[in-house]
Amino acid sequence: MSRVIVASVPLAGHVFPMIQIAGDLVAAGHDVTVVTGERFTDLAERAGARMRPLSGKAAFDDRRLNELFPARVSLPPGPAMLVHDFSHVFGDPIPDQHALLQELLAEDPDSVVVGDLMFLGVLPSMHGAGIRPRRWISVGITPVYYPSDDTTPFGPAPAPDGTDQVEANRGFNAGLAGAVSGASQYIEDIVHSVGGTGLSFPNIFASLYHEPDVLAQLTVPEFEFPRSDLPEGLIQFVGPLTPAVPEGWEPPAWWPELDGTRPVVVVSQGTLANGDLSELIEPTLEALADQDVLVVAALGRPIADLDVEVPANVIVEEFVPFSQLLPRADVFVTNGGYGSTQQALAAGVPVVVAGETEDKPSTAARVGLLELGVDLHTQRPKPDQITEAVRHLLDTASYRERVTRVAEAYRKVDGPRMIRDLI
């Protein structure tokens, strides 16, 4: 048995998989303490772990991001938003995260830290500030951003005729690193301000992977762009986690309608970027209102927030466990959440992706370039774009054939066991 600190920034999409990991480690006999936002205390305790909530700048409420980070609202998706988020959403919390980790490590210096990739409060202790954990296992819950001669985070860079592809990729990766270099310096300065020494983040997209003892990536190589120059052993591909069905959940009365008599299309904007349902949910309902399909809209928020008339072929729910719903679906329409997109692929379901914020463009690029679905290259698709994409996936068998092969790769990995083995 090990003492394990499972740490996550308090963003729901980060917390949920980390809580799932905590529960699995508890079941395996480890002594687990969860470190994240206080609003997730009940989830941590139900997983059988102790809870030590974050405080100060580390304890922001992800439901109030625009209010807490007002400068973010006016920023366009892309480098400017990345610099802001790296610096303020993930960088500013470092001192408070570090302080709490030091309290826990003082209780047991032999503890292992298992933290989501963007929980950066471990960095100071890895660079001489206080007690260093016995092992730092970072968990990649977003697509791999590691730079490569073979690809960028969004697939191979455009290479005009006569241009070497490797040089195109190198140029794009260097440009992206340069565009966010201000955030790299910002994080270095914060770590040094609390006593860390020698931290160097020349390329934040590479450094994030080299700092932990090991990086457990929640995917399979089949949902990644090939990188022939990826250092051996740097990333352990452990596959995605399948969320457990909430205790007490029962199939709703409409469940028998998922009987295969007509195609089922599931649409969701996830748990974070669902503040404006007019981005994807509402145009999808309009797009498919006259199609011979059954649409299930999982809002992730109260049904009353939906501001359009619900068509006759649409079922609206605040929450439906995707582990139960997606195996019965034929197409998944999403804004590109990494976890939910992979849940669909693992269930053998092709995907329509429309997302431009956070890591969503990178997820969308993988779906499109690996031909596992359609990347709409926008956050606000028009209804006719959605109609065309859904019909294309329903009418083109090759997409489901490719997704079926990826689903088989997912079935061959046991993420929870592999993470336990890393402890």
Short mmCIF file of C-alpha atoms in Angstrom, two decimals:
data_model
loop_
_atom_site.label_atom_id
_atom_site.label_comp_id
_atom_site.label_asym_id
_atom_site.label_seq_id
_atom_site.Cartn_x
_atom_site.Cartn_y
_atom_site.Cartn_z
CA MET A 1 0.00 0.00 0.00
CA SER A 2 1.22 3.51 -0.86
CA ARG A 3 0.14 6.91 0.31
CA VAL A 4 -1.10 8.63 -2.85
CA ILE A 5 -2.04 12.27 -3.36
CA VAL A 6 -4.39 12.61 -6.35
CA ALA A 7 -4.32 16.25 -7.42
CA SER A 8 -6.38 18.16 -9.97
CA VAL A 9 -7.04 21.73 -10.95
CA PRO A 10 -10.70 22.44 -10.10
CA LEU A 11 -12.03 22.17 -13.65
CA ALA A 12 -14.76 19.55 -13.88
CA GLY A 13 -13.31 17.95 -17.02
CA HIS A 14 -10.02 17.49 -15.17
CA VAL A 15 -11.50 16.49 -11.82
CA PHE A 16 -13.80 13.71 -12.98
CA PRO A 17 -11.12 11.40 -14.44
CA MET A 18 -8.80 12.12 -11.51
CA ILE A 19 -11.54 11.20 -9.01
CA GLN A 20 -12.08 8.01 -10.98
CA ILE A 21 -8.37 7.22 -10.69
CA ALA A 22 -8.56 7.96 -6.94
CA GLY A 23 -11.44 5.52 -6.51
CA ASP A 24 -9.59 2.79 -8.36
CA LEU A 25 -6.49 3.31 -6.20
CA VAL A 26 -8.62 3.15 -3.05
CA ALA A 27 -10.16 -0.12 -4.26
CA ALA A 28 -6.62 -1.45 -4.82
CA GLY A 29 -5.76 -0.77 -1.17
CA HIS A 30 -3.88 2.53 -1.41
CA ASP A 31 -4.29 5.36 1.09
CA VAL A 32 -5.58 8.20 -1.09
CA THR A 33 -6.01 11.91 -0.48
CA VAL A 34 -7.66 14.03 -3.16
CA VAL A 35 -6.53 17.61 -3.65
CA THR A 36 -8.86 19.81 -5.71
CA GLY A 37 -11.68 22.35 -5.37
CA GLU A 38 -13.92 22.07 -2.34
CA ARG A 39 -17.09 21.69 -4.43
CA PHE A 40 -15.88 18.22 -5.43
CA THR A 41 -15.61 16.98 -1.83
CA ASP A 42 -18.62 14.70 -2.08
CA LEU A 43 -17.25 13.01 -5.20
CA ALA A 44 -13.89 12.40 -3.53
CA GLU A 45 -15.43 10.98 -0.39
CA ARG A 46 -17.78 8.74 -2.35
CA ALA A 47 -14.68 7.37 -4.07
CA GLY A 48 -13.39 6.40 -0.63
CA ALA A 49 -10.66 9.06 -0.48
CA ARG A 50 -9.95 11.82 2.00
CA MET A 51 -10.40 15.36 0.73
CA ARG A 52 -7.99 18.26 1.26
CA PRO A 53 -9.47 21.25 -0.59
CA LEU A 54 -7.37 23.85 -2.32
CA SER A 55 -7.39 27.45 -1.13
CA GLY A 56 -6.45 30.90 -2.35
CA LYS A 57 -5.89 31.35 -6.10
CA ALA A 58 -5.88 27.58 -6.55
CA ALA A 59 -9.49 27.28 -5.38
CA PHE A 60 -11.33 28.99 -8.24
CA ASP A 61 -14.81 27.82 -9.21
CA ASP A 62 -14.84 26.62 -12.82
CA ARG A 63 -18.50 27.61 -13.13
CA ARG A 64 -17.44 31.26 -12.78
CA LEU A 65 -14.40 31.37 -15.06
CA ASN A 66 -15.49 34.43 -17.04
CA GLU A 67 -16.27 36.29 -13.82
CA LEU A 68 -13.02 35.30 -12.14
CA PHE A 69 -10.86 35.85 -15.24
CA PRO A 70 -12.58 38.77 -17.00
CA ALA A 71 -9.64 39.41 -19.34
CA ARG A 72 -10.24 35.97 -20.84
CA VAL A 73 -13.68 36.89 -22.17
CA SER A 74 -12.39 39.21 -24.89
CA LEU A 75 -9.55 36.96 -26.04
CA PRO A 76 -9.88 35.06 -29.31
CA PRO A 77 -9.18 31.32 -29.30
CA GLY A 78 -5.53 30.68 -30.05
CA PRO A 79 -2.17 31.79 -28.66
CA ALA A 80 -3.51 34.79 -26.74
CA MET A 81 -5.96 32.63 -24.81
CA LEU A 82 -3.31 29.95 -24.27
CA VAL A 83 -0.94 32.51 -22.77
CA HIS A 84 -3.69 33.76 -20.47
CA ASP A 85 -4.73 30.29 -19.33
CA PHE A 86 -1.21 28.95 -18.85
CA SER A 87 -0.31 32.06 -16.85
CA HIS A 88 -3.41 32.72 -14.78
CA VAL A 89 -5.68 29.67 -14.72
CA PHE A 90 -2.78 27.22 -14.29
CA GLY A 91 0.22 29.34 -13.28
CA ASP A 92 -1.12 31.66 -10.57
CA PRO A 93 -2.37 28.71 -8.43
CA ILE A 94 1.12 27.19 -8.16
CA PRO A 95 2.09 28.75 -4.78
CA ASP A 96 -1.15 27.68 -3.08
CA GLN A 97 -1.02 24.23 -4.65
CA HIS A 98 2.60 23.85 -3.57
CA ALA A 99 1.82 24.93 0.01
CA LEU A 100 -0.90 22.30 0.41
CA LEU A 101 1.25 19.58 -1.14
CA GLN A 102 4.03 20.43 1.30
CA GLU A 103 1.62 19.99 4.23
CA LEU A 104 0.68 16.55 2.95
CA LEU A 105 4.25 15.53 2.15
CA ALA A 106 5.31 16.59 5.64
CA GLU A 107 2.82 14.02 6.97
CA ASP A 108 4.32 11.31 4.73
CA PRO A 109 7.39 12.21 2.64
CA ASP A 110 7.14 8.86 0.88
CA SER A 111 3.89 9.83 -0.84
CA VAL A 112 3.31 9.51 -4.58
CA VAL A 113 1.62 12.40 -6.39
CA VAL A 114 -0.74 11.52 -9.24
CA GLY A 115 -1.81 14.80 -10.77
CA ASP A 116 -3.49 16.01 -13.91
CA LEU A 117 -1.05 17.48 -16.41
CA MET A 118 -2.02 21.08 -15.66
CA PHE A 119 -1.69 20.79 -11.88
CA LEU A 120 1.68 22.55 -11.80
CA GLY A 121 2.03 22.87 -8.04
CA VAL A 122 4.41 19.90 -8.01
CA LEU A 123 7.05 21.82 -9.95
CA PRO A 124 8.59 23.75 -7.01
CA SER A 125 9.23 20.60 -4.97
CA MET A 126 10.83 18.93 -8.01
CA HIS A 127 13.24 21.88 -8.14
CA GLY A 128 14.41 22.05 -4.56
CA ALA A 129 11.58 23.84 -2.78
CA GLY A 130 10.60 21.70 0.20
CA ILE A 131 9.87 17.98 0.23
CA ARG A 132 9.96 16.12 -3.05
CA PRO A 133 7.39 13.33 -3.54
CA ARG A 134 8.69 9.81 -4.00
CA ARG A 135 7.23 9.81 -7.50
CA TRP A 136 5.29 12.26 -9.64
CA ILE A 137 2.92 10.65 -12.13
CA SER A 138 1.27 13.20 -14.40
CA VAL A 139 -1.95 12.27 -16.18
CA GLY A 140 -2.56 13.60 -19.68
CA ILE A 141 -6.26 14.36 -19.93
CA THR A 142 -5.88 16.51 -23.07
CA PRO A 143 -4.42 15.60 -26.48
CA VAL A 144 -0.65 15.26 -26.66
CA TYR A 145 0.98 18.60 -27.49
CA TYR A 146 4.55 17.28 -27.55
CA PRO A 147 6.36 18.86 -30.53
CA SER A 148 7.66 16.56 -33.23
CA ASP A 149 9.34 16.66 -36.62
CA ASP A 150 6.43 14.52 -37.80
CA THR A 151 3.51 16.67 -36.65
CA THR A 152 2.17 19.64 -34.76
CA PRO A 153 -0.50 19.39 -32.04
CA PHE A 154 -3.03 19.83 -34.87
CA GLY A 155 -1.55 17.39 -37.36
CA PRO A 156 1.15 17.90 -40.02
CA ALA A 157 1.62 21.58 -40.85
CA PRO A 158 0.63 22.89 -44.28
CA ALA A 159 3.59 22.32 -46.59
CA PRO A 160 3.34 24.03 -49.99
CA ASP A 161 4.68 22.20 -53.02
CA GLY A 162 8.44 21.97 -52.80
CA THR A 163 8.46 22.56 -49.04
CA ASP A 164 9.91 19.89 -46.80
CA GLN A 165 7.27 18.51 -44.41
CA VAL A 166 9.72 18.20 -41.52
CA GLU A 167 10.76 21.83 -41.92
CA ALA A 168 7.11 22.90 -42.08
CA ASN A 169 6.38 21.05 -38.83
CA ARG A 170 9.46 22.47 -37.14
CA GLY A 171 8.54 25.98 -38.19
CA PHE A 172 4.97 25.68 -36.94
CA ASN A 173 6.02 24.15 -33.61
CA ALA A 174 8.68 26.80 -33.07
CA GLY A 175 6.19 29.53 -33.90
CA LEU A 176 3.62 28.13 -31.49
CA ALA A 177 6.20 27.84 -28.70
CA GLY A 178 7.34 31.39 -29.36
CA ALA A 179 3.78 32.69 -29.31
CA VAL A 180 3.29 31.37 -25.77
CA SER A 181 6.83 32.02 -24.52
CA GLY A 182 5.49 34.71 -22.21
CA ALA A 183 3.58 32.02 -20.32
CA SER A 184 6.72 29.87 -20.11
CA GLN A 185 8.61 32.72 -18.46
CA TYR A 186 5.66 33.49 -16.22
CA ILE A 187 5.58 29.94 -14.85
CA GLU A 188 9.35 29.88 -14.39
CA ASP A 189 9.15 33.11 -12.37
CA ILE A 190 6.36 31.78 -10.14
CA VAL A 191 8.22 28.55 -9.37
CA HIS A 192 11.39 30.48 -8.57
CA SER A 193 9.41 32.89 -6.36
CA VAL A 194 8.51 30.04 -3.97
CA GLY A 195 12.04 28.67 -3.77
CA GLY A 196 12.37 26.45 -6.79
CA THR A 197 15.61 26.66 -8.72
CA GLY A 198 16.77 25.74 -12.18
CA LEU A 199 13.34 25.35 -13.83
CA SER A 200 13.59 26.02 -17.55
CA PHE A 201 10.54 26.01 -19.81
CA PRO A 202 12.06 26.92 -23.21
CA ASN A 203 9.17 25.15 -24.93
CA ILE A 204 6.20 24.76 -22.63
CA PHE A 205 4.71 22.05 -24.84
CA ALA A 206 7.77 19.85 -24.38
CA SER A 207 8.63 20.79 -20.80
CA LEU A 208 5.24 19.74 -19.45
CA TYR A 209 6.05 16.16 -20.50
CA HIS A 210 9.65 16.07 -19.29
CA GLU A 211 9.11 17.41 -15.76
CA PRO A 212 7.13 14.47 -14.22
CA ASP A 213 8.72 11.10 -13.54
CA VAL A 214 6.22 9.58 -15.94
CA LEU A 215 3.30 10.79 -18.05
CA ALA A 216 0.23 8.53 -18.25
CA GLN A 217 -1.71 9.63 -21.33
CA LEU A 218 -5.42 8.82 -21.35
CA THR A 219 -5.58 7.59 -24.92
CA VAL A 220 -4.19 4.97 -27.30
CA PRO A 221 -1.59 5.55 -30.04
CA GLU A 222 -4.34 5.00 -32.62
CA PHE A 223 -5.88 8.34 -31.58
CA GLU A 224 -2.57 10.17 -31.79
CA PHE A 225 -0.51 11.54 -34.64
CA PRO A 226 2.56 9.31 -35.12
CA ARG A 227 5.79 10.74 -33.69
CA SER A 228 8.88 8.78 -34.70
CA ASP A 229 11.02 11.07 -32.53
CA LEU A 230 9.03 10.70 -29.29
CA PRO A 231 11.61 9.82 -26.58
CA GLU A 232 11.23 6.21 -25.54
CA GLY A 233 9.26 5.80 -22.33
CA LEU A 234 8.37 9.51 -22.08
CA ILE A 235 4.64 8.86 -22.48
CA GLN A 236 2.75 5.77 -21.34
CA PHE A 237 -0.45 5.36 -23.37
CA VAL A 238 -2.93 3.89 -20.90
CA GLY A 239 -6.22 4.39 -22.76
CA PRO A 240 -9.21 6.46 -21.65
CA LEU A 241 -11.17 5.85 -18.48
CA THR A 242 -14.79 4.77 -18.67
CA PRO A 243 -16.79 6.70 -16.06
CA ALA A 244 -18.85 4.55 -13.75
CA VAL A 245 -22.63 4.80 -13.88
CA PRO A 246 -23.79 7.00 -10.97
CA GLU A 247 -25.24 5.05 -8.10
CA GLY A 248 -29.00 4.87 -8.33
CA TRP A 249 -29.23 5.83 -12.01
CA GLU A 250 -32.01 4.05 -13.86
CA PRO A 251 -32.75 4.18 -17.61
CA PRO A 252 -35.43 6.83 -18.30
CA ALA A 253 -38.83 6.02 -19.72
CA TRP A 254 -37.73 6.84 -23.28
CA TRP A 255 -34.86 4.32 -23.25
CA PRO A 256 -36.76 1.71 -25.33
CA GLU A 257 -36.71 4.21 -28.22
CA LEU A 258 -33.00 3.39 -28.61
CA ASP A 259 -34.01 0.13 -30.26
CA GLY A 260 -32.28 0.65 -33.60
CA THR A 261 -35.40 1.42 -35.62
CA ARG A 262 -33.87 4.76 -36.57
CA PRO A 263 -30.37 6.23 -36.21
CA VAL A 264 -29.54 7.81 -32.87
CA VAL A 265 -27.59 11.08 -32.78
CA VAL A 266 -26.21 12.25 -29.42
CA VAL A 267 -25.22 15.90 -28.99
CA SER A 268 -23.37 17.49 -26.08
CA GLN A 269 -21.29 20.57 -25.23
CA GLY A 270 -19.63 18.84 -22.29
CA THR A 271 -19.25 20.09 -18.73
CA LEU A 272 -17.29 23.35 -19.17
CA ALA A 273 -17.98 25.05 -22.51
CA ASN A 274 -21.75 24.69 -22.17
CA GLY A 275 -22.53 28.23 -21.06
CA ASP A 276 -23.99 29.13 -24.45
CA LEU A 277 -26.14 26.36 -25.85
CA SER A 278 -26.64 28.33 -29.07
CA GLU A 279 -23.11 27.34 -30.10
CA LEU A 280 -23.86 23.69 -30.83
CA ILE A 281 -26.86 22.18 -29.01
CA GLU A 282 -29.49 24.51 -30.46
CA PRO A 283 -28.28 24.49 -34.09
CA THR A 284 -28.06 20.69 -33.93
CA LEU A 285 -31.68 20.43 -32.85
CA GLU A 286 -32.68 22.71 -35.73
CA ALA A 287 -30.47 20.85 -38.19
CA LEU A 288 -31.93 17.42 -37.44
CA ALA A 289 -35.55 18.37 -36.76
CA ASP A 290 -36.69 17.08 -40.18
CA GLN A 291 -34.33 14.11 -40.36
CA ASP A 292 -35.40 10.52 -39.71
CA VAL A 293 -33.21 10.25 -36.61
CA LEU A 294 -33.68 10.28 -32.86
CA VAL A 295 -31.65 13.06 -31.21
CA VAL A 296 -30.61 12.86 -27.56
CA ALA A 297 -29.29 16.17 -26.22
CA ALA A 298 -27.26 15.91 -23.01
CA LEU A 299 -27.05 19.49 -21.76
CA GLY A 300 -24.84 19.20 -18.70
CA ARG A 301 -27.00 21.96 -17.18
CA PRO A 302 -30.70 22.52 -16.36
CA ILE A 303 -33.13 21.75 -19.17
CA ALA A 304 -34.78 25.14 -18.57
CA ASP A 305 -31.63 26.79 -19.97
CA LEU A 306 -32.50 25.55 -23.45
CA ASP A 307 -33.93 28.55 -25.30
CA VAL A 308 -35.54 26.93 -28.34
CA GLU A 309 -38.60 24.81 -29.01
CA VAL A 310 -37.72 21.13 -28.81
CA PRO A 311 -38.52 19.24 -32.04
CA ALA A 312 -40.61 16.09 -31.87
CA ASN A 313 -37.65 13.80 -32.62
CA VAL A 314 -35.51 15.20 -29.79
CA ILE A 315 -35.07 14.02 -26.21
CA VAL A 316 -33.47 16.52 -23.84
CA GLU A 317 -31.80 15.49 -20.58
CA GLU A 318 -29.56 17.31 -18.14
CA PHE A 319 -27.43 14.19 -17.75
CA VAL A 320 -27.24 10.72 -19.26
CA PRO A 321 -24.27 8.41 -18.54
CA PHE A 322 -22.37 8.19 -21.81
CA SER A 323 -21.15 4.70 -20.95
CA GLN A 324 -24.78 3.59 -21.32
CA LEU A 325 -25.91 5.96 -24.07
CA LEU A 326 -23.07 6.07 -26.61
CA PRO A 327 -23.00 2.31 -27.38
CA ARG A 328 -26.56 2.82 -28.63
CA ALA A 329 -25.68 5.83 -30.80
CA ASP A 330 -24.81 6.11 -34.49
CA VAL A 331 -23.24 9.60 -34.47
CA PHE A 332 -21.92 11.85 -31.69
CA VAL A 333 -22.02 15.63 -32.20
CA THR A 334 -19.65 17.36 -29.79
CA ASN A 335 -17.57 20.48 -29.21
CA GLY A 336 -14.52 18.26 -28.87
CA GLY A 337 -14.06 17.36 -25.23
CA TYR A 338 -11.17 14.90 -25.12
CA GLY A 339 -12.83 12.45 -22.75
CA SER A 340 -16.29 12.35 -24.31
CA THR A 341 -14.92 12.19 -27.85
CA GLN A 342 -12.90 9.12 -26.89
CA GLN A 343 -15.86 7.56 -25.14
CA ALA A 344 -17.70 7.78 -28.45
CA LEU A 345 -14.81 6.30 -30.43
CA ALA A 346 -14.37 3.53 -27.86
CA ALA A 347 -18.06 2.72 -28.39
CA GLY A 348 -17.51 2.56 -32.15
CA VAL A 349 -19.35 5.82 -32.88
CA PRO A 350 -18.13 8.34 -35.53
CA VAL A 351 -17.95 11.95 -34.40
CA VAL A 352 -18.86 15.43 -35.65
CA VAL A 353 -16.68 18.01 -33.88
CA ALA A 354 -17.21 21.77 -33.61
CA GLY A 355 -14.90 23.43 -31.08
CA GLU A 356 -12.27 26.17 -30.98
CA THR A 357 -11.46 26.76 -27.29
CA GLU A 358 -9.16 25.01 -24.79
CA ASP A 359 -7.83 21.74 -26.25
CA LYS A 360 -10.83 21.22 -28.52
CA PRO A 361 -9.22 22.21 -31.86
CA SER A 362 -6.51 19.63 -31.21
CA THR A 363 -9.11 16.93 -30.52
CA ALA A 364 -11.08 17.98 -33.59
CA ALA A 365 -7.96 17.80 -35.76
CA ARG A 366 -7.37 14.20 -34.72
CA VAL A 367 -10.97 13.27 -35.55
CA GLY A 368 -10.77 14.90 -38.98
CA LEU A 369 -7.26 13.95 -40.09
CA LEU A 370 -7.52 10.36 -38.83
CA GLU A 371 -10.90 10.17 -40.64
CA LEU A 372 -12.84 9.13 -37.57
CA GLY A 373 -15.50 11.75 -38.24
CA VAL A 374 -15.94 15.30 -39.46
CA ASP A 375 -14.15 18.39 -38.15
CA LEU A 376 -16.34 21.43 -38.84
CA HIS A 377 -13.49 23.87 -38.04
CA THR A 378 -15.78 26.21 -36.16
CA GLN A 379 -17.30 26.70 -32.73
CA ARG A 380 -20.62 27.93 -34.13
CA PRO A 381 -21.65 25.69 -37.01
CA LYS A 382 -24.67 26.49 -39.12
CA PRO A 383 -27.53 23.99 -39.07
CA ASP A 384 -26.91 23.00 -42.69
CA GLN A 385 -23.27 22.19 -41.86
CA ILE A 386 -24.41 19.87 -39.09
CA THR A 387 -27.05 18.24 -41.27
CA GLU A 388 -24.52 17.56 -44.02
CA ALA A 389 -21.91 16.18 -41.60
CA VAL A 390 -24.33 13.88 -39.80
CA ARG A 391 -25.78 12.57 -43.06
CA HIS A 392 -22.27 12.02 -44.42
CA LEU A 393 -21.31 9.88 -41.43
CA LEU A 394 -24.55 7.93 -41.51
CA ASP A 395 -24.25 7.26 -45.25
CA THR A 396 -20.50 6.51 -45.48
CA ALA A 397 -19.58 3.10 -44.09
CA SER A 398 -15.81 3.72 -44.14
CA TYR A 399 -16.03 6.02 -41.10
CA ARG A 400 -17.60 3.38 -38.92
CA GLU A 401 -15.09 0.81 -40.18
CA ARG A 402 -12.16 3.01 -39.14
CA VAL A 403 -13.77 3.85 -35.81
CA THR A 404 -14.39 0.15 -35.19
CA ARG A 405 -10.65 -0.52 -35.56
CA VAL A 406 -9.83 2.25 -33.07
CA ALA A 407 -12.47 0.90 -30.69
CA GLU A 408 -10.68 -2.44 -30.75
CA ALA A 409 -7.45 -0.70 -29.70
CA TYR A 410 -9.28 0.87 -26.77
CA ARG A 411 -10.62 -2.52 -25.69
CA LYS A 412 -7.10 -3.95 -25.48
CA VAL A 413 -5.88 -1.54 -22.79
CA ASP A 414 -6.68 -1.46 -19.10
CA GLY A 415 -6.01 2.11 -18.01
CA PRO A 416 -6.74 1.71 -14.28
CA ARG A 417 -4.44 -1.32 -14.02
CA MET A 418 -1.67 0.41 -15.96
CA ILE A 419 -1.86 3.48 -13.69
CA ARG A 420 -1.77 1.24 -10.60
CA ASP A 421 1.35 -0.41 -12.00
CA LEU A 422 3.05 2.99 -12.30
CA ILE A 423 2.62 3.61 -8.55
#
